[in-house]
GROMACS .gro file of C-alpha atoms in nm:
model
  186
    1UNK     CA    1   0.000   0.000   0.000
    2UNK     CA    2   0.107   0.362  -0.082
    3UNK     CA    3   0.006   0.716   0.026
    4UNK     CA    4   0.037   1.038  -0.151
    5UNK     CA    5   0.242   1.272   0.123
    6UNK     CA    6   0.333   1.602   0.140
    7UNK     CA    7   0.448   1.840   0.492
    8UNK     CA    8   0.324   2.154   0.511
    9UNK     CA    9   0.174   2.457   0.744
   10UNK     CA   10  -0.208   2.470   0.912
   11UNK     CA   11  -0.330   2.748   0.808
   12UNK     CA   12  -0.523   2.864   1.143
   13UNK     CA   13  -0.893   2.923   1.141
   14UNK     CA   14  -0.935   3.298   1.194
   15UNK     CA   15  -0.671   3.313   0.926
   16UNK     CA   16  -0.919   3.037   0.688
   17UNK     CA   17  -1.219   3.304   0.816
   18UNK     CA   18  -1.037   3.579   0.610
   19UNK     CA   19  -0.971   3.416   0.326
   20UNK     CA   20  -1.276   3.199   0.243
   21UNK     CA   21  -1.531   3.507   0.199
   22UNK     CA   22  -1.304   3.630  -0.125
   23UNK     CA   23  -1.256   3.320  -0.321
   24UNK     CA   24  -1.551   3.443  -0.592
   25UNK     CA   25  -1.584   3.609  -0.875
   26UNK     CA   26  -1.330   3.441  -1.143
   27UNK     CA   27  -1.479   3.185  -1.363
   28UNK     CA   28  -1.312   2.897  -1.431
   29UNK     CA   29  -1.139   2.860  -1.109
   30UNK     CA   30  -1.215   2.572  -0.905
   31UNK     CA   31  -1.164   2.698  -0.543
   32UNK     CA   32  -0.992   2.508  -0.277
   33UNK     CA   33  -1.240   2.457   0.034
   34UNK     CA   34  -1.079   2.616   0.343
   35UNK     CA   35  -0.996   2.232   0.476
   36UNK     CA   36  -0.746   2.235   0.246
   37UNK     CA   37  -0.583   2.551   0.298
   38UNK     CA   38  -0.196   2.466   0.381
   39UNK     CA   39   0.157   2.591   0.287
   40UNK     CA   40   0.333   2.349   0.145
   41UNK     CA   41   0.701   2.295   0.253
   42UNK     CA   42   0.768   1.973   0.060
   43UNK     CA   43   0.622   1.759  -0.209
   44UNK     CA   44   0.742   1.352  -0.184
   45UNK     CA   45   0.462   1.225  -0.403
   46UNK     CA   46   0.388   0.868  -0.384
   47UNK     CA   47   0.532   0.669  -0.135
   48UNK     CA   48   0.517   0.293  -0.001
   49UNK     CA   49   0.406   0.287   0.397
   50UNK     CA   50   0.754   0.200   0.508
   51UNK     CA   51   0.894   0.490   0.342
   52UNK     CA   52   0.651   0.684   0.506
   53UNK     CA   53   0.706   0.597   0.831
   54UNK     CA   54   1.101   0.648   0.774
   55UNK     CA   55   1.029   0.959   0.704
   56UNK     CA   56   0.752   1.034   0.964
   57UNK     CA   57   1.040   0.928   1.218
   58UNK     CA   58   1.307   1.194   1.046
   59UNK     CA   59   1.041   1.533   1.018
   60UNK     CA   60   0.959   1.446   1.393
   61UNK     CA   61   1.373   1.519   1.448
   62UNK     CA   62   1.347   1.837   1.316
   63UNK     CA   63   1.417   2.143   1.528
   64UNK     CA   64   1.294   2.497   1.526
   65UNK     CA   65   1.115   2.706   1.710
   66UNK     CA   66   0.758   2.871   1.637
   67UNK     CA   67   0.776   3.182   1.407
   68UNK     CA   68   0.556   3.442   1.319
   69UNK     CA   69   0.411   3.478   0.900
   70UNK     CA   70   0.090   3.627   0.699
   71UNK     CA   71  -0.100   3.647   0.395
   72UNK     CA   72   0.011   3.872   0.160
   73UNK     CA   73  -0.146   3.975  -0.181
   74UNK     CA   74  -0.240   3.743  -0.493
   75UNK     CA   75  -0.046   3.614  -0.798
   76UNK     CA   76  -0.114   3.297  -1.023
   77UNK     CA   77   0.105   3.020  -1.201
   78UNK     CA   78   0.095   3.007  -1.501
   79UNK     CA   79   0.175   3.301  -1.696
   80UNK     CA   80   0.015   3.323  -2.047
   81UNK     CA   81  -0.180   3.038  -1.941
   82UNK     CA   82  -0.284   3.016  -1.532
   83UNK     CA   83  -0.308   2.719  -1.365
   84UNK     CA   84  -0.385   2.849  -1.038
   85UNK     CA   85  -0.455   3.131  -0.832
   86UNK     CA   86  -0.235   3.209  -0.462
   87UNK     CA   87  -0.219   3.416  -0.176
   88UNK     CA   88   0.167   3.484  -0.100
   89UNK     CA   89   0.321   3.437   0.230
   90UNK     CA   90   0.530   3.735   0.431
   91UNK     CA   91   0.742   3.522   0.610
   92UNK     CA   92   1.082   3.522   0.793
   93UNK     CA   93   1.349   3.314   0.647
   94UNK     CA   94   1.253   3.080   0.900
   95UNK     CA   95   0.990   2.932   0.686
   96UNK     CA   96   1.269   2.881   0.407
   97UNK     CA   97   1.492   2.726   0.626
   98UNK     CA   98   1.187   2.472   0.802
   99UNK     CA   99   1.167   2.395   0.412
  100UNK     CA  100   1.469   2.341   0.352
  101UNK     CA  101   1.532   2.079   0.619
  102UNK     CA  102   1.208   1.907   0.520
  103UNK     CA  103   1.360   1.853   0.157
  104UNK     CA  104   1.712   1.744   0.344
  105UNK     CA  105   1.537   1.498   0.577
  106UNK     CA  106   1.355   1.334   0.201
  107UNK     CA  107   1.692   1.370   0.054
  108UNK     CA  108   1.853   1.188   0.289
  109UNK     CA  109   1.603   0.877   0.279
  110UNK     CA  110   1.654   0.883  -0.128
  111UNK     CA  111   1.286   1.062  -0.148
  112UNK     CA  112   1.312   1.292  -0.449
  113UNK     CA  113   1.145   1.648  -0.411
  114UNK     CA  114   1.098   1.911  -0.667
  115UNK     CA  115   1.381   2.109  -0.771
  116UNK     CA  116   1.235   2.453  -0.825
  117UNK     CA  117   1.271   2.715  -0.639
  118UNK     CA  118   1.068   2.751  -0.290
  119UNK     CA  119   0.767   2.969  -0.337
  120UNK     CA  120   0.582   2.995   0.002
  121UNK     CA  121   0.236   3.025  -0.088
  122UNK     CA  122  -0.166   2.912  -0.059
  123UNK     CA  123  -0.335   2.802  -0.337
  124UNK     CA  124  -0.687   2.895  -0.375
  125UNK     CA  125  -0.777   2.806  -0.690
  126UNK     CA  126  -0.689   2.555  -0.950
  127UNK     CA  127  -0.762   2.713  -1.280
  128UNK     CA  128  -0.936   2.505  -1.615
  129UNK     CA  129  -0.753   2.694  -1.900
  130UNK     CA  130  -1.015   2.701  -2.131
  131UNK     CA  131  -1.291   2.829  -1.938
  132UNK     CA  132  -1.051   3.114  -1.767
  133UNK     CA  133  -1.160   3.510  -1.780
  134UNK     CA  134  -0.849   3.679  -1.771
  135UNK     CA  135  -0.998   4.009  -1.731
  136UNK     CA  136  -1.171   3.860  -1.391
  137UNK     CA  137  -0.837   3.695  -1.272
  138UNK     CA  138  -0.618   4.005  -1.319
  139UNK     CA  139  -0.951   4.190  -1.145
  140UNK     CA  140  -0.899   3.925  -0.852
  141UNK     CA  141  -0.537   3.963  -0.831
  142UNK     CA  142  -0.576   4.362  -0.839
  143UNK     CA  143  -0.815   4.322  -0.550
  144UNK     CA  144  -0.653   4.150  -0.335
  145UNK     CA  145  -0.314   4.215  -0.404
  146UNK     CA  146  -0.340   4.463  -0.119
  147UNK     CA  147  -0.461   4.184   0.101
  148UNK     CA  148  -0.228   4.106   0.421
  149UNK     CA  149  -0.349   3.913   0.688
  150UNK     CA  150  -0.277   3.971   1.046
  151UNK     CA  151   0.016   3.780   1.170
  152UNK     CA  152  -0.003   3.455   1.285
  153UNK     CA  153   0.216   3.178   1.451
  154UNK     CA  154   0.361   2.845   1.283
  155UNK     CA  155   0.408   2.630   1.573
  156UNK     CA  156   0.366   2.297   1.420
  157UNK     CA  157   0.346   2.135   1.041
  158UNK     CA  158   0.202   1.862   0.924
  159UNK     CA  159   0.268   1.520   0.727
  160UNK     CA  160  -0.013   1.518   0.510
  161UNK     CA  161  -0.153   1.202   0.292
  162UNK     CA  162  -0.307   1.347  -0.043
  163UNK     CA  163  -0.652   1.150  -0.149
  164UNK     CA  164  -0.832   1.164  -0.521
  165UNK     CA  165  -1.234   1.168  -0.507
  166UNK     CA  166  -1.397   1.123  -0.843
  167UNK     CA  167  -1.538   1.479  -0.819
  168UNK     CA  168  -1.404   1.795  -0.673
  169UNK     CA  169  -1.118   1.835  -0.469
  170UNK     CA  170  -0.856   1.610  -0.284
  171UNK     CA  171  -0.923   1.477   0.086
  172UNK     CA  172  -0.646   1.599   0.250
  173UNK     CA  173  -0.575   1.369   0.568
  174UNK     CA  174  -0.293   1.413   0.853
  175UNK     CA  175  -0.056   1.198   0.919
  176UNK     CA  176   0.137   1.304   1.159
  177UNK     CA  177   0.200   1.627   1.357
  178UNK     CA  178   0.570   1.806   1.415
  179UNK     CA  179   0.492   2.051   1.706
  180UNK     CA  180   0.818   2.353   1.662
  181UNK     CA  181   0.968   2.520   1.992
  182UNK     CA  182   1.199   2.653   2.163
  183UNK     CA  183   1.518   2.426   2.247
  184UNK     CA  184   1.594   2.441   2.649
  185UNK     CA  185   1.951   2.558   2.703
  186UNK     CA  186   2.105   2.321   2.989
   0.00000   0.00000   0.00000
């Protein structure tokens, strides 16, 4: 048996309560219910369970303490052709470096993880290209490009198993939870 994995932020529920009310108005975009609202930190795809709990065991090593990050305006992928709509993230490079040491940890256990460049972000939207109004994107993105949320703490990620329904959007089911603090000096 295999799961579909991925680690990545909560995003907290007054946060979700912010958000939700302003996914509207772009046709074409399939919005992402607030359940699924995360930031990803790494990708590992497809794994077999054994794999999974290997690396369960290694996130659970990592180290950091909490830090603070927001919502910050709107963008898409996809240039001439989206393929979905996000909210940025204002973050300290804390969030780059909890990333980064996600992607290490899958490294190290011979998991591969994407190679582009880390884009903190929330997706809200997956886009169908044909039925896209551009006009009504670039509207969105003009909206709430001025969008920043208050501040709020990441304290803990999670290992996240990925599931298909036939319609509408992925079940999105934790795995496991990697609380971050403060080390104790001795």
């Amino acid at each position: 048996m295999s799961l579909r994995v991925f680690s990545a932020l909560p995003i907290p529920d007054e946060v979700a309560d912010i958000v939700d009310p302003l996914l509207d108005g772009v046709p074409g975009a399939n919005w992402r219910p607030r359940e699924n609202f995360h930031i990803t930190l790494s990708y590992y795809g497809e794994l077999e369970i054994p794999a999974v709990e290997e690396l369960d065991h290694e996130l659970a090593r990592i180290e950091m303490a909490p830090f603070e990050l927001a919502l910050k305006g709107a963008n898409h992928f996809g240039k001439d052709e989206p393929t979905a709509l996000w909210l940025g993230v204002e973050a300290p490079s804390a969030l780059a470096d909890l990333a980064a040491k996600t992607r290490r940890v899958a490294a190290r256990l011979g998991i591969a993880v994407e190679k582009r460049n880390y884009l903190p972000h929330l997706t809200v939207a997956y886009i169908d290209p044909g039925e896209i109004d551009l006009v009504k994107l670039k509207r969105f993105e003009q909206q709430w490009n001025l969008l920043e949320t208050p501040p709020f703490i990441a304290d803990r990620f999670y290992l996240y198993s990925s599931h298909q329904r036939r319609k509408g959007p992925n079940d999105y089911q934790v795995e496991a939870e990697y609380p971050l603090f403060h080390r104790r000096m001795a």
